[in-house]
Amino acid sequence: MVSELSRLLFASPNSPLQYPIQGYIVQPLTSTLIPGLGLHAENRSSYKVSLSVSKGILTTNITPEQTIIKGSGKNKLIIESRSLVTLNNLLAKVSYTSTDYHINTGDLATFQFEMHEAVFPIAIKQPRVPVLYEMGTDISSQVTITTKTFQRYKHLRVLLDSIRQFYSNVKIIIADDSFETEHITGENIQHYIMPPAQGWFAGRNLAVSQVTTKYFLWVDDDFMFTEKTKIENLVEVMEAMPELDVVRMKWLLFEFIYFYLLYGIQVATKHQIYIAISVIR
């Protein structure tokens, strides 16, 4: 259901300035026309307007004759013309592009003409990925565990046994470029044999390409799950902060070893691990 606040509305020209008062939404780093910009003024020898933003840049069309454009491609755009028609044609072609990537933020645009000033919001949002089917709420329906192995089947089997001790149904995807391969079987285990020695990146790309869940958890093949390894905590952070693409944990060895999740969330443990959970977009 579309929110009323996302509807595109324009300010009527009870002042000389016309502009969108709500509903102007752009994607991050994507040039988007600003709809509804216009000037309604009495006859003058010249018309001059300015637009300014703080988190992006403004651009317009090629400068026609008897028109001055300053600041195209910057955060403040000035347009001056002797013709009101020409000025409004240029305003109709003004585009906004955010300069920093963020999937849910905003900017404010200031529109000025002589003593008149108006401010309107710009919503910067990444479109939500459509949900094609109900994934479920348990961890096995939300997360796939992925890993890459090379000539380390002893370590790999320790990893698999430790996963199954705490997560019996989570799908595990293994990319394997060993010279002498061994067959790895088990429920919800997908073992992909690659040509030998293709490397970590090739194996990672293969494993991730087979993920069908919303999130995947990447671990090295010599990692071992313990009772302190809580995938649920990672998913909780990702669900609470949808602008995140990756959450990772790293270990630091002091009197205790701590996991530090991004954004300052801490989980104490005595085990040394480094894992990251990512979202499929």
PDB file of C-alpha atoms in Angstrom:
ATOM      1  CA  MET A   1       0.000   0.000   0.000  1.00  0.00           C
ATOM      2  CA  VAL A   2       1.390   3.415  -1.008  1.00  0.00           C
ATOM      3  CA  SER A   3       1.714   5.920   1.831  1.00  0.00           C
ATOM      4  CA  GLU A   4      -0.017   9.270   1.462  1.00  0.00           C
ATOM      5  CA  LEU A   5       3.332  10.859   2.240  1.00  0.00           C
ATOM      6  CA  SER A   6       4.829   9.338  -0.916  1.00  0.00           C
ATOM      7  CA  ARG A   7       2.278  10.973  -3.220  1.00  0.00           C
ATOM      8  CA  LEU A   8       3.724  13.667  -5.473  1.00  0.00           C
ATOM      9  CA  LEU A   9       2.195  17.047  -4.615  1.00  0.00           C
ATOM     10  CA  PHE A  10       3.006  20.496  -6.004  1.00  0.00           C
ATOM     11  CA  ALA A  11       2.781  23.908  -4.396  1.00  0.00           C
ATOM     12  CA  SER A  12       0.354  26.149  -6.240  1.00  0.00           C
ATOM     13  CA  PRO A  13       1.886  29.447  -7.384  1.00  0.00           C
ATOM     14  CA  ASN A  14       0.403  31.665  -4.681  1.00  0.00           C
ATOM     15  CA  SER A  15       4.015  32.785  -4.494  1.00  0.00           C
ATOM     16  CA  PRO A  16       5.958  33.113  -7.748  1.00  0.00           C
ATOM     17  CA  LEU A  17       7.615  29.727  -7.076  1.00  0.00           C
ATOM     18  CA  GLN A  18       6.161  26.362  -8.033  1.00  0.00           C
ATOM     19  CA  TYR A  19       7.837  23.205  -6.730  1.00  0.00           C
ATOM     20  CA  PRO A  20       7.069  19.684  -5.399  1.00  0.00           C
ATOM     21  CA  ILE A  21       6.142  19.899  -1.718  1.00  0.00           C
ATOM     22  CA  GLN A  22       6.264  16.132  -1.160  1.00  0.00           C
ATOM     23  CA  GLY A  23       6.634  12.864  -2.995  1.00  0.00           C
ATOM     24  CA  TYR A  24       9.857  13.633  -4.875  1.00  0.00           C
ATOM     25  CA  ILE A  25      11.824  10.395  -4.479  1.00  0.00           C
ATOM     26  CA  VAL A  26      15.167   9.580  -6.105  1.00  0.00           C
ATOM     27  CA  GLN A  27      17.421   6.544  -6.095  1.00  0.00           C
ATOM     28  CA  PRO A  28      20.948   6.920  -4.668  1.00  0.00           C
ATOM     29  CA  LEU A  29      23.526   8.249  -7.152  1.00  0.00           C
ATOM     30  CA  THR A  30      20.884   8.383  -9.925  1.00  0.00           C
ATOM     31  CA  SER A  31      20.091  11.538 -11.915  1.00  0.00           C
ATOM     32  CA  THR A  32      16.367  12.311 -11.634  1.00  0.00           C
ATOM     33  CA  LEU A  33      14.359  15.226 -13.017  1.00  0.00           C
ATOM     34  CA  ILE A  34      12.789  17.492 -10.401  1.00  0.00           C
ATOM     35  CA  PRO A  35       9.137  17.641 -11.453  1.00  0.00           C
ATOM     36  CA  GLY A  36       6.953  20.729 -11.273  1.00  0.00           C
ATOM     37  CA  LEU A  37       9.601  23.451 -10.992  1.00  0.00           C
ATOM     38  CA  GLY A  38       8.358  26.741 -12.344  1.00  0.00           C
ATOM     39  CA  LEU A  39       8.311  30.492 -11.956  1.00  0.00           C
ATOM     40  CA  HIS A  40       5.122  32.596 -12.246  1.00  0.00           C
ATOM     41  CA  ALA A  41       6.105  36.257 -12.227  1.00  0.00           C
ATOM     42  CA  GLU A  42       5.069  39.560 -13.736  1.00  0.00           C
ATOM     43  CA  ASN A  43       6.948  41.022 -16.699  1.00  0.00           C
ATOM     44  CA  ARG A  44      10.563  41.893 -15.973  1.00  0.00           C
ATOM     45  CA  SER A  45      13.601  42.704 -18.035  1.00  0.00           C
ATOM     46  CA  SER A  46      15.310  39.624 -16.587  1.00  0.00           C
ATOM     47  CA  TYR A  47      14.435  36.623 -14.419  1.00  0.00           C
ATOM     48  CA  LYS A  48      16.913  34.996 -12.054  1.00  0.00           C
ATOM     49  CA  VAL A  49      16.338  31.928  -9.841  1.00  0.00           C
ATOM     50  CA  SER A  50      18.631  29.723  -7.783  1.00  0.00           C
ATOM     51  CA  LEU A  51      18.419  26.168  -6.467  1.00  0.00           C
ATOM     52  CA  SER A  52      20.712  24.730  -3.796  1.00  0.00           C
ATOM     53  CA  VAL A  53      21.070  21.323  -2.093  1.00  0.00           C
ATOM     54  CA  SER A  54      23.503  19.828   0.407  1.00  0.00           C
ATOM     55  CA  LYS A  55      23.788  16.109  -0.415  1.00  0.00           C
ATOM     56  CA  GLY A  56      23.856  16.155  -4.190  1.00  0.00           C
ATOM     57  CA  ILE A  57      24.368  18.124  -7.397  1.00  0.00           C
ATOM     58  CA  LEU A  58      22.012  19.915  -9.786  1.00  0.00           C
ATOM     59  CA  THR A  59      22.191  19.927 -13.584  1.00  0.00           C
ATOM     60  CA  THR A  60      20.110  21.344 -16.420  1.00  0.00           C
ATOM     61  CA  ASN A  61      20.109  21.554 -20.208  1.00  0.00           C
ATOM     62  CA  ILE A  62      22.515  23.316 -22.561  1.00  0.00           C
ATOM     63  CA  THR A  63      22.512  27.088 -22.148  1.00  0.00           C
ATOM     64  CA  PRO A  64      20.340  28.773 -24.806  1.00  0.00           C
ATOM     65  CA  GLU A  65      20.953  32.277 -26.134  1.00  0.00           C
ATOM     66  CA  GLN A  66      20.387  35.236 -23.823  1.00  0.00           C
ATOM     67  CA  THR A  67      20.534  32.884 -20.812  1.00  0.00           C
ATOM     68  CA  ILE A  68      23.148  32.510 -18.085  1.00  0.00           C
ATOM     69  CA  ILE A  69      23.585  29.230 -16.177  1.00  0.00           C
ATOM     70  CA  LYS A  70      26.053  28.968 -13.301  1.00  0.00           C
ATOM     71  CA  GLY A  71      26.844  25.960 -11.122  1.00  0.00           C
ATOM     72  CA  SER A  72      25.552  23.137 -13.296  1.00  0.00           C
ATOM     73  CA  GLY A  73      27.007  19.941 -11.839  1.00  0.00           C
ATOM     74  CA  LYS A  74      27.422  21.557  -8.420  1.00  0.00           C
ATOM     75  CA  ASN A  75      25.243  21.904  -5.334  1.00  0.00           C
ATOM     76  CA  LYS A  76      24.026  25.405  -6.246  1.00  0.00           C
ATOM     77  CA  LEU A  77      22.484  26.172  -9.625  1.00  0.00           C
ATOM     78  CA  ILE A  78      21.718  29.713 -10.839  1.00  0.00           C
ATOM     79  CA  ILE A  79      19.646  30.363 -13.966  1.00  0.00           C
ATOM     80  CA  GLU A  80      19.077  33.830 -15.430  1.00  0.00           C
ATOM     81  CA  SER A  81      17.140  34.619 -18.608  1.00  0.00           C
ATOM     82  CA  ARG A  82      15.347  37.488 -20.286  1.00  0.00           C
ATOM     83  CA  SER A  83      12.576  35.095 -21.284  1.00  0.00           C
ATOM     84  CA  LEU A  84      10.250  33.583 -18.675  1.00  0.00           C
ATOM     85  CA  VAL A  85       9.325  30.817 -21.121  1.00  0.00           C
ATOM     86  CA  THR A  86      12.977  29.900 -21.615  1.00  0.00           C
ATOM     87  CA  LEU A  87      13.601  29.971 -17.875  1.00  0.00           C
ATOM     88  CA  ASN A  88      10.677  27.632 -17.189  1.00  0.00           C
ATOM     89  CA  ASN A  89      11.828  25.286 -19.966  1.00  0.00           C
ATOM     90  CA  LEU A  90      15.223  25.061 -18.250  1.00  0.00           C
ATOM     91  CA  LEU A  91      13.630  24.544 -14.824  1.00  0.00           C
ATOM     92  CA  ALA A  92      11.636  21.660 -16.282  1.00  0.00           C
ATOM     93  CA  LYS A  93      14.939  19.979 -17.164  1.00  0.00           C
ATOM     94  CA  VAL A  94      16.712  20.388 -13.818  1.00  0.00           C
ATOM     95  CA  SER A  95      17.908  17.075 -12.380  1.00  0.00           C
ATOM     96  CA  TYR A  96      19.125  16.114  -8.917  1.00  0.00           C
ATOM     97  CA  THR A  97      21.778  13.468  -8.245  1.00  0.00           C
ATOM     98  CA  SER A  98      22.842  12.427  -4.741  1.00  0.00           C
ATOM     99  CA  THR A  99      26.607  12.227  -4.264  1.00  0.00           C
ATOM    100  CA  ASP A 100      26.831   9.770  -1.340  1.00  0.00           C
ATOM    101  CA  TYR A 101      25.405   6.267  -1.417  1.00  0.00           C
ATOM    102  CA  HIS A 102      22.743   5.696   1.205  1.00  0.00           C
ATOM    103  CA  ILE A 103      19.576   3.664   0.668  1.00  0.00           C
ATOM    104  CA  ASN A 104      17.349   5.650   3.028  1.00  0.00           C
ATOM    105  CA  THR A 105      18.105   9.322   3.599  1.00  0.00           C
ATOM    106  CA  GLY A 106      17.006  12.727   2.356  1.00  0.00           C
ATOM    107  CA  ASP A 107      18.008  16.201   1.285  1.00  0.00           C
ATOM    108  CA  LEU A 108      16.447  19.667   1.322  1.00  0.00           C
ATOM    109  CA  ALA A 109      16.347  21.874  -1.783  1.00  0.00           C
ATOM    110  CA  THR A 110      16.138  25.654  -1.476  1.00  0.00           C
ATOM    111  CA  PHE A 111      14.437  27.468  -4.383  1.00  0.00           C
ATOM    112  CA  GLN A 112      14.857  31.276  -4.542  1.00  0.00           C
ATOM    113  CA  PHE A 113      13.595  34.163  -6.658  1.00  0.00           C
ATOM    114  CA  GLU A 114      14.225  37.741  -5.551  1.00  0.00           C
ATOM    115  CA  MET A 115      12.836  37.940  -1.965  1.00  0.00           C
ATOM    116  CA  HIS A 116      10.907  34.688  -2.256  1.00  0.00           C
ATOM    117  CA  GLU A 117      12.304  31.431  -0.893  1.00  0.00           C
ATOM    118  CA  ALA A 118      10.875  27.928  -0.690  1.00  0.00           C
ATOM    119  CA  VAL A 119      12.309  24.701   0.707  1.00  0.00           C
ATOM    120  CA  PHE A 120      11.150  21.249  -0.387  1.00  0.00           C
ATOM    121  CA  PRO A 121      12.250  17.730   0.608  1.00  0.00           C
ATOM    122  CA  ILE A 122      14.020  15.152  -1.517  1.00  0.00           C
ATOM    123  CA  ALA A 123      13.656  11.535  -0.370  1.00  0.00           C
ATOM    124  CA  ILE A 124      16.647   9.365  -1.338  1.00  0.00           C
ATOM    125  CA  LYS A 125      15.630   5.721  -1.242  1.00  0.00           C
ATOM    126  CA  GLN A 126      16.598   2.432  -2.823  1.00  0.00           C
ATOM    127  CA  PRO A 127      13.492   0.597  -4.064  1.00  0.00           C
ATOM    128  CA  ARG A 128      12.584  -2.424  -2.005  1.00  0.00           C
ATOM    129  CA  VAL A 129      13.255  -5.807  -3.554  1.00  0.00           C
ATOM    130  CA  PRO A 130       9.862  -7.367  -4.324  1.00  0.00           C
ATOM    131  CA  VAL A 131       8.947 -10.368  -2.191  1.00  0.00           C
ATOM    132  CA  LEU A 132       7.983 -13.128  -4.603  1.00  0.00           C
ATOM    133  CA  TYR A 133       7.156 -15.678  -1.935  1.00  0.00           C
ATOM    134  CA  GLU A 134       6.919 -15.932   1.839  1.00  0.00           C
ATOM    135  CA  MET A 135      10.337 -17.009   3.080  1.00  0.00           C
ATOM    136  CA  GLY A 136       9.346 -17.891   6.612  1.00  0.00           C
ATOM    137  CA  THR A 137      10.755 -16.684   9.897  1.00  0.00           C
ATOM    138  CA  ASP A 138      13.105 -19.492  10.990  1.00  0.00           C
ATOM    139  CA  ILE A 139      16.840 -19.189  10.391  1.00  0.00           C
ATOM    140  CA  SER A 140      16.963 -21.992   7.823  1.00  0.00           C
ATOM    141  CA  SER A 141      14.539 -20.108   5.579  1.00  0.00           C
ATOM    142  CA  GLN A 142      16.451 -16.826   5.902  1.00  0.00           C
ATOM    143  CA  VAL A 143      20.148 -17.747   5.857  1.00  0.00           C
ATOM    144  CA  THR A 144      22.418 -19.958   3.746  1.00  0.00           C
ATOM    145  CA  ILE A 145      25.925 -20.771   4.996  1.00  0.00           C
ATOM    146  CA  THR A 146      28.590 -20.589   2.280  1.00  0.00           C
ATOM    147  CA  THR A 147      32.241 -21.590   2.278  1.00  0.00           C
ATOM    148  CA  LYS A 148      35.173 -22.327  -0.046  1.00  0.00           C
ATOM    149  CA  THR A 149      37.552 -25.216   0.516  1.00  0.00           C
ATOM    150  CA  PHE A 150      40.861 -26.344  -0.970  1.00  0.00           C
ATOM    151  CA  GLN A 151      42.582 -29.532   0.164  1.00  0.00           C
ATOM    152  CA  ARG A 152      41.264 -29.198   3.738  1.00  0.00           C
ATOM    153  CA  TYR A 153      38.561 -31.842   4.081  1.00  0.00           C
ATOM    154  CA  LYS A 154      39.480 -32.592   7.689  1.00  0.00           C
ATOM    155  CA  HIS A 155      38.784 -28.989   8.651  1.00  0.00           C
ATOM    156  CA  LEU A 156      35.696 -28.859   6.437  1.00  0.00           C
ATOM    157  CA  ARG A 157      34.127 -31.861   8.159  1.00  0.00           C
ATOM    158  CA  VAL A 158      34.737 -30.274  11.561  1.00  0.00           C
ATOM    159  CA  LEU A 159      32.950 -27.177  10.292  1.00  0.00           C
ATOM    160  CA  LEU A 160      29.995 -29.167   8.950  1.00  0.00           C
ATOM    161  CA  ASP A 161      29.644 -31.196  12.147  1.00  0.00           C
ATOM    162  CA  SER A 162      29.715 -28.037  14.264  1.00  0.00           C
ATOM    163  CA  ILE A 163      27.064 -26.360  12.091  1.00  0.00           C
ATOM    164  CA  ARG A 164      24.755 -29.336  12.337  1.00  0.00           C
ATOM    165  CA  GLN A 165      25.162 -29.400  16.102  1.00  0.00           C
ATOM    166  CA  PHE A 166      23.446 -26.010  16.366  1.00  0.00           C
ATOM    167  CA  TYR A 167      21.657 -25.526  13.025  1.00  0.00           C
ATOM    168  CA  SER A 168      20.342 -28.829  11.746  1.00  0.00           C
ATOM    169  CA  ASN A 169      18.374 -27.541   8.751  1.00  0.00           C
ATOM    170  CA  VAL A 170      20.340 -24.556   7.424  1.00  0.00           C
ATOM    171  CA  LYS A 171      21.464 -25.023   3.834  1.00  0.00           C
ATOM    172  CA  ILE A 172      25.256 -25.216   3.355  1.00  0.00           C
ATOM    173  CA  ILE A 173      26.911 -24.473   0.015  1.00  0.00           C
ATOM    174  CA  ILE A 174      30.508 -25.583  -0.553  1.00  0.00           C
ATOM    175  CA  ALA A 175      32.703 -24.475  -3.457  1.00  0.00           C
ATOM    176  CA  ASP A 176      35.612 -26.913  -3.844  1.00  0.00           C
ATOM    177  CA  ASP A 177      38.631 -26.505  -6.142  1.00  0.00           C
ATOM    178  CA  SER A 178      40.823 -29.193  -4.565  1.00  0.00           C
ATOM    179  CA  PHE A 179      43.182 -31.262  -6.733  1.00  0.00           C
ATOM    180  CA  GLU A 180      42.013 -34.516  -5.172  1.00  0.00           C
ATOM    181  CA  THR A 181      38.331 -34.183  -4.363  1.00  0.00           C
ATOM    182  CA  GLU A 182      36.285 -36.044  -1.805  1.00  0.00           C
ATOM    183  CA  HIS A 183      32.531 -36.340  -2.017  1.00  0.00           C
ATOM    184  CA  ILE A 184      30.711 -34.403   0.711  1.00  0.00           C
ATOM    185  CA  THR A 185      27.113 -35.488   1.308  1.00  0.00           C
ATOM    186  CA  GLY A 186      24.387 -34.675   3.775  1.00  0.00           C
ATOM    187  CA  GLU A 187      20.934 -33.180   4.039  1.00  0.00           C
ATOM    188  CA  ASN A 188      20.781 -29.583   2.791  1.00  0.00           C
ATOM    189  CA  ILE A 189      24.435 -29.684   1.714  1.00  0.00           C
ATOM    190  CA  GLN A 190      25.334 -28.622  -1.824  1.00  0.00           C
ATOM    191  CA  HIS A 191      28.892 -29.531  -2.827  1.00  0.00           C
ATOM    192  CA  TYR A 192      30.124 -27.941  -6.071  1.00  0.00           C
ATOM    193  CA  ILE A 193      33.315 -29.379  -7.592  1.00  0.00           C
ATOM    194  CA  MET A 194      35.313 -26.797  -9.548  1.00  0.00           C
ATOM    195  CA  PRO A 195      38.331 -27.131 -11.825  1.00  0.00           C
ATOM    196  CA  PRO A 196      41.420 -27.346  -9.596  1.00  0.00           C
ATOM    197  CA  ALA A 197      43.027 -24.263  -8.039  1.00  0.00           C
ATOM    198  CA  GLN A 198      40.588 -21.664  -9.338  1.00  0.00           C
ATOM    199  CA  GLY A 199      41.106 -19.529  -6.270  1.00  0.00           C
ATOM    200  CA  TRP A 200      39.114 -18.038  -3.422  1.00  0.00           C
ATOM    201  CA  PHE A 201      37.272 -15.403  -5.452  1.00  0.00           C
ATOM    202  CA  ALA A 202      36.068 -17.863  -8.068  1.00  0.00           C
ATOM    203  CA  GLY A 203      34.848 -20.177  -5.329  1.00  0.00           C
ATOM    204  CA  ARG A 204      33.106 -17.371  -3.486  1.00  0.00           C
ATOM    205  CA  ASN A 205      31.345 -16.225  -6.645  1.00  0.00           C
ATOM    206  CA  LEU A 206      30.160 -19.753  -7.388  1.00  0.00           C
ATOM    207  CA  ALA A 207      28.868 -20.331  -3.855  1.00  0.00           C
ATOM    208  CA  VAL A 208      27.061 -16.996  -3.612  1.00  0.00           C
ATOM    209  CA  SER A 209      25.498 -17.467  -7.056  1.00  0.00           C
ATOM    210  CA  GLN A 210      23.607 -20.497  -5.714  1.00  0.00           C
ATOM    211  CA  VAL A 211      22.096 -18.717  -2.696  1.00  0.00           C
ATOM    212  CA  THR A 212      18.299 -18.378  -2.776  1.00  0.00           C
ATOM    213  CA  THR A 213      17.704 -17.057   0.756  1.00  0.00           C
ATOM    214  CA  LYS A 214      17.585 -13.394   1.749  1.00  0.00           C
ATOM    215  CA  TYR A 215      20.907 -13.597   3.621  1.00  0.00           C
ATOM    216  CA  PHE A 216      24.047 -15.664   3.367  1.00  0.00           C
ATOM    217  CA  LEU A 217      26.706 -16.242   6.008  1.00  0.00           C
ATOM    218  CA  TRP A 218      30.256 -16.618   4.705  1.00  0.00           C
ATOM    219  CA  VAL A 219      32.685 -18.647   6.823  1.00  0.00           C
ATOM    220  CA  ASP A 220      36.137 -20.093   6.179  1.00  0.00           C
ATOM    221  CA  ASP A 221      36.400 -23.863   5.973  1.00  0.00           C
ATOM    222  CA  ASP A 222      38.425 -24.051   9.223  1.00  0.00           C
ATOM    223  CA  PHE A 223      35.798 -22.212  11.252  1.00  0.00           C
ATOM    224  CA  MET A 224      33.905 -24.028  14.008  1.00  0.00           C
ATOM    225  CA  PHE A 225      30.484 -23.147  15.386  1.00  0.00           C
ATOM    226  CA  THR A 226      29.995 -23.124  19.161  1.00  0.00           C
ATOM    227  CA  GLU A 227      27.119 -22.392  21.501  1.00  0.00           C
ATOM    228  CA  LYS A 228      28.225 -18.732  21.320  1.00  0.00           C
ATOM    229  CA  THR A 229      27.796 -18.557  17.535  1.00  0.00           C
ATOM    230  CA  LYS A 230      24.393 -16.942  17.080  1.00  0.00           C
ATOM    231  CA  ILE A 231      23.333 -16.327  13.495  1.00  0.00           C
ATOM    232  CA  GLU A 232      20.072 -14.994  14.914  1.00  0.00           C
ATOM    233  CA  ASN A 233      21.907 -11.975  16.354  1.00  0.00           C
ATOM    234  CA  LEU A 234      23.276 -11.058  12.945  1.00  0.00           C
ATOM    235  CA  VAL A 235      19.888 -11.406  11.270  1.00  0.00           C
ATOM    236  CA  GLU A 236      18.302  -9.293  13.999  1.00  0.00           C
ATOM    237  CA  VAL A 237      20.721  -6.448  13.239  1.00  0.00           C
ATOM    238  CA  MET A 238      20.133  -6.715   9.482  1.00  0.00           C
ATOM    239  CA  GLU A 239      16.368  -6.713   9.878  1.00  0.00           C
ATOM    240  CA  ALA A 240      16.443  -3.756  12.261  1.00  0.00           C
ATOM    241  CA  MET A 241      18.688  -1.705   9.947  1.00  0.00           C
ATOM    242  CA  PRO A 242      17.670  -2.411   6.322  1.00  0.00           C
ATOM    243  CA  GLU A 243      20.180   0.113   4.989  1.00  0.00           C
ATOM    244  CA  LEU A 244      22.990  -2.311   5.914  1.00  0.00           C
ATOM    245  CA  ASP A 245      24.383  -4.631   3.257  1.00  0.00           C
ATOM    246  CA  VAL A 246      26.886  -6.497   5.435  1.00  0.00           C
ATOM    247  CA  VAL A 247      27.254  -7.188   9.154  1.00  0.00           C
ATOM    248  CA  ARG A 248      30.500  -8.716  10.340  1.00  0.00           C
ATOM    249  CA  MET A 249      32.065  -9.890  13.572  1.00  0.00           C
ATOM    250  CA  LYS A 250      35.746  -9.857  14.405  1.00  0.00           C
ATOM    251  CA  TRP A 251      37.700 -11.078  17.360  1.00  0.00           C
ATOM    252  CA  LEU A 252      40.044  -9.129  19.597  1.00  0.00           C
ATOM    253  CA  LEU A 253      42.181 -10.979  22.139  1.00  0.00           C
ATOM    254  CA  PHE A 254      42.375  -9.340  25.552  1.00  0.00           C
ATOM    255  CA  GLU A 255      41.358 -10.848  28.869  1.00  0.00           C
ATOM    256  CA  PHE A 256      38.306 -12.032  26.959  1.00  0.00           C
ATOM    257  CA  ILE A 257      37.645 -12.190  23.263  1.00  0.00           C
ATOM    258  CA  TYR A 258      34.748 -10.091  22.071  1.00  0.00           C
ATOM    259  CA  PHE A 259      32.742 -10.103  18.948  1.00  0.00           C
ATOM    260  CA  TYR A 260      32.092  -6.622  17.705  1.00  0.00           C
ATOM    261  CA  LEU A 261      29.121  -6.250  15.437  1.00  0.00           C
ATOM    262  CA  LEU A 262      29.023  -3.109  13.365  1.00  0.00           C
ATOM    263  CA  TYR A 263      27.253  -0.187  15.017  1.00  0.00           C
ATOM    264  CA  GLY A 264      28.671  -1.064  18.411  1.00  0.00           C
ATOM    265  CA  ILE A 265      26.723  -4.185  19.390  1.00  0.00           C
ATOM    266  CA  GLN A 266      28.897  -6.535  21.454  1.00  0.00           C
ATOM    267  CA  VAL A 267      28.602 -10.248  22.163  1.00  0.00           C
ATOM    268  CA  ALA A 268      31.126 -11.810  24.544  1.00  0.00           C
ATOM    269  CA  THR A 269      32.792 -15.126  23.710  1.00  0.00           C
ATOM    270  CA  LYS A 270      36.036 -17.022  24.189  1.00  0.00           C
ATOM    271  CA  HIS A 271      36.337 -18.206  20.595  1.00  0.00           C
ATOM    272  CA  GLN A 272      38.313 -16.617  17.806  1.00  0.00           C
ATOM    273  CA  ILE A 273      36.263 -16.206  14.627  1.00  0.00           C
ATOM    274  CA  TYR A 274      35.665 -13.810  11.789  1.00  0.00           C
ATOM    275  CA  ILE A 275      32.409 -14.138   9.878  1.00  0.00           C
ATOM    276  CA  ALA A 276      30.170 -11.855   7.858  1.00  0.00           C
ATOM    277  CA  ILE A 277      26.500 -12.045   6.939  1.00  0.00           C
ATOM    278  CA  SER A 278      25.338 -10.296   3.783  1.00  0.00           C
ATOM    279  CA  VAL A 279      22.022  -9.520   2.175  1.00  0.00           C
ATOM    280  CA  ILE A 280      21.111 -10.586  -1.365  1.00  0.00           C
ATOM    281  CA  ARG A 281      19.928  -7.536  -3.340  1.00  0.00           C
TER     282      ARG A 281
END
